[in-house]
């Protein structure tokens, strides 16, 4: 096969094997994870299955563990396709496979547990980083491309139109580190650009360019704090009013997308000048501009047009037990499902800002090598990881050591989320190992990526968990 036909050549052999297996199946159970990456993985995989005329059904799981895998086995499908999880639970899955319960096909990017299995597509098995170079949706995309090529469809794009969803998944998993996607992800972007579904542009690195009024866009951007702008409504308005750009139409503020290219350039340059004059250091100034991924077929001014806004919209559904709504939006529903997703997004936004405020108010406890907080029932366990990550760098929360967060799952179990940074990973941090080992030491289980991982532990074991985690992080950072 020509290299041009293989989005990630290193994975092609595995993708082909998985595709062949799926094409041999009478019907498939597709199981995926409940976050933006899991939803886009499911959307990519289900579209590909449908186009290949393979009957299937889709289920979502908050977490793949012995119990949920048993539930999956009981549905009686001969073939189960796992996307955005499965690798980390291979030990359990392999037992079901040996027992003849089902044949697993896995398209994932999490740290694999032993043993190996026959139909297993995971970047980490081929030396590609699963935390920064390929997402679950990316792995599903590689599979979708192989499926198109192995089945005789007359689709000239061979599923390359699904690259937009793959990019939403990668962005949702925070893989655009340093402002853009790299490695295998960048290869997928290229295919999407060629297929005409994606565009990449250098633009201001702020969230909400499609939907937020310009002052809110600037005021709420906290990644790079700019005195007189960040969290400063009056300062932001006076900054904008001082420019020779019409940021208002009649009485209403425009959105970033309503400005012309020249106007955007003017505002961005002025913002950089303003930041420099207020003493923002050069390395942070660089972070003010990044690559924005545009889904060209979506309408201007909607959450769906910008990969970052799209991924937040999806998290707002799946992390609130409404994966069905997010999946419907991914699959093209622009009416009832989109309205409902927007409603859920308002709720999600409120929860995120209240959560970060809670962390700032209550503070974190600092150990030798990490910092942590226990939100109890104050923060929903499905978003506590997002909040832990967003709170790094907020008032009183350091970016120099990893953060661990607890939230109550139910009467007996506590959810743990860990988040690090790129520089910490370069120094040796691997939170997937921290989460797995520290949780297993207290009777729980966990895993994930080097930079972001999670676990479930028995309630009451939080302090013991921290002791183990602190020691392991200390060993890793040497
Ligand atoms: O299970 P999954 O891989 O989809 O989840 C990845 C999680 O890790 C996301 O919630 C994402 O926010 C987080 N992450 C992060 N920073 C990174 C990579 C991932 O916070 N650099
Ligand atoms: O839940 P949270 O967003 O903190 O998850 C971070 C990463 O850790 C995700 O990739 C998730 O799939 C993984 N994780 C895991 N096992 C758990 C909990 C989370 O592999 N028990
Ligand atoms: Zn993922």
PDB file of N, CA and C and ligand atoms in Angstrom, residues 33 35 37 84 109-110 131 172-174 319 419 449 451-452, ligand 1:
ATOM      1  N   UNK A  33     -15.428   5.024  25.537  1.00  0.00           N
ATOM      2  CA  UNK A  33     -15.248   5.767  26.783  1.00  0.00           C
ATOM      3  C   UNK A  33     -16.095   7.042  26.777  1.00  0.00           C
ATOM      4  N   UNK A  35     -15.813  10.334  27.193  1.00  0.00           N
ATOM      5  CA  UNK A  35     -15.319  11.718  27.164  1.00  0.00           C
ATOM      6  C   UNK A  35     -15.215  12.139  25.708  1.00  0.00           C
ATOM      7  N   UNK A  37     -12.851  12.369  23.645  1.00  0.00           N
ATOM      8  CA  UNK A  37     -12.078  11.471  22.784  1.00  0.00           C
ATOM      9  C   UNK A  37     -12.833  10.157  22.574  1.00  0.00           C
ATOM     10  N   UNK A  84     -10.809   3.858  22.578  1.00  0.00           N
ATOM     11  CA  UNK A  84     -10.379   4.790  23.629  1.00  0.00           C
ATOM     12  C   UNK A  84     -10.293   4.135  25.004  1.00  0.00           C
ATOM     13  N   UNK A 109      -5.215   4.163  22.981  1.00  0.00           N
ATOM     14  CA  UNK A 109      -3.923   4.845  23.092  1.00  0.00           C
ATOM     15  C   UNK A 109      -3.445   4.912  24.540  1.00  0.00           C
ATOM     16  N   UNK A 110      -4.059   4.114  25.397  1.00  0.00           N
ATOM     17  CA  UNK A 110      -3.623   4.078  26.799  1.00  0.00           C
ATOM     18  C   UNK A 110      -2.513   3.054  26.985  1.00  0.00           C
ATOM     19  N   UNK A 131       0.073   9.795  24.561  1.00  0.00           N
ATOM     20  CA  UNK A 131      -0.436  10.974  25.274  1.00  0.00           C
ATOM     21  C   UNK A 131      -0.288  12.237  24.441  1.00  0.00           C
ATOM     22  N   UNK A 172      -9.387  17.338  22.401  1.00  0.00           N
ATOM     23  CA  UNK A 172     -10.111  17.096  23.654  1.00  0.00           C
ATOM     24  C   UNK A 172      -9.252  16.382  24.680  1.00  0.00           C
ATOM     25  N   UNK A 173      -8.316  15.584  24.210  1.00  0.00           N
ATOM     26  CA  UNK A 173      -7.402  14.888  25.109  1.00  0.00           C
ATOM     27  C   UNK A 173      -6.164  15.725  25.408  1.00  0.00           C
ATOM     28  N   UNK A 174      -6.199  17.001  25.062  1.00  0.00           N
ATOM     29  CA  UNK A 174      -5.098  17.926  25.350  1.00  0.00           C
ATOM     30  C   UNK A 174      -3.794  17.500  24.669  1.00  0.00           C
ATOM     31  N   UNK A 319     -19.767  13.353  29.947  1.00  0.00           N
ATOM     32  CA  UNK A 319     -19.402  13.288  31.353  1.00  0.00           C
ATOM     33  C   UNK A 319     -20.602  13.530  32.271  1.00  0.00           C
ATOM     34  N   UNK A 419      -2.787  14.948  37.328  1.00  0.00           N
ATOM     35  CA  UNK A 419      -2.389  15.719  36.151  1.00  0.00           C
ATOM     36  C   UNK A 419      -0.980  16.267  36.339  1.00  0.00           C
ATOM     37  N   UNK A 449      -2.263   7.888  31.165  1.00  0.00           N
ATOM     38  CA  UNK A 449      -1.117   8.387  30.404  1.00  0.00           C
ATOM     39  C   UNK A 449      -0.061   8.932  31.361  1.00  0.00           C
ATOM     40  N   UNK A 451       1.091  11.948  31.448  1.00  0.00           N
ATOM     41  CA  UNK A 451       0.779  13.316  31.862  1.00  0.00           C
ATOM     42  C   UNK A 451      -0.592  13.451  32.536  1.00  0.00           C
ATOM     43  N   UNK A 452      -1.437  12.447  32.370  1.00  0.00           N
ATOM     44  CA  UNK A 452      -2.787  12.498  32.952  1.00  0.00           C
ATOM     45  C   UNK A 452      -3.261  11.075  33.185  1.00  0.00           C
TER      46      UNK A 452
HETATM   47  O1  LIG B   1      -9.092   8.606  28.623  1.00  0.00           O
HETATM   48  P1  LIG B   1      -8.501   9.679  27.849  1.00  0.00           P
HETATM   49  O2  LIG B   1      -7.181   9.401  27.274  1.00  0.00           O
HETATM   50  O3  LIG B   1      -9.449  10.012  26.750  1.00  0.00           O
HETATM   51  O4  LIG B   1      -8.413  10.979  28.727  1.00  0.00           O
HETATM   52  C1  LIG B   1      -7.369  11.862  28.606  1.00  0.00           C
HETATM   53  C2  LIG B   1      -7.516  12.888  29.681  1.00  0.00           C
HETATM   54  O5  LIG B   1      -6.229  13.341  29.998  1.00  0.00           O
HETATM   55  C3  LIG B   1      -8.332  14.090  29.259  1.00  0.00           C
HETATM   56  O6  LIG B   1      -9.254  14.395  30.270  1.00  0.00           O
HETATM   57  C4  LIG B   1      -7.324  15.205  29.137  1.00  0.00           C
HETATM   58  O7  LIG B   1      -7.861  16.390  29.640  1.00  0.00           O
HETATM   59  C5  LIG B   1      -6.170  14.737  29.999  1.00  0.00           C
HETATM   60  N1  LIG B   1      -4.867  15.188  29.479  1.00  0.00           N
HETATM   61  C6  LIG B   1      -4.275  16.316  30.026  1.00  0.00           C
HETATM   62  N2  LIG B   1      -3.079  16.784  29.537  1.00  0.00           N
HETATM   63  C7  LIG B   1      -2.466  16.144  28.531  1.00  0.00           C
HETATM   64  C8  LIG B   1      -3.015  14.964  27.980  1.00  0.00           C
HETATM   65  C9  LIG B   1      -4.241  14.512  28.494  1.00  0.00           C
HETATM   66  O8  LIG B   1      -4.835  16.901  30.932  1.00  0.00           O
HETATM   67  N3  LIG B   1      -1.313  16.640  28.047  1.00  0.00           N
END
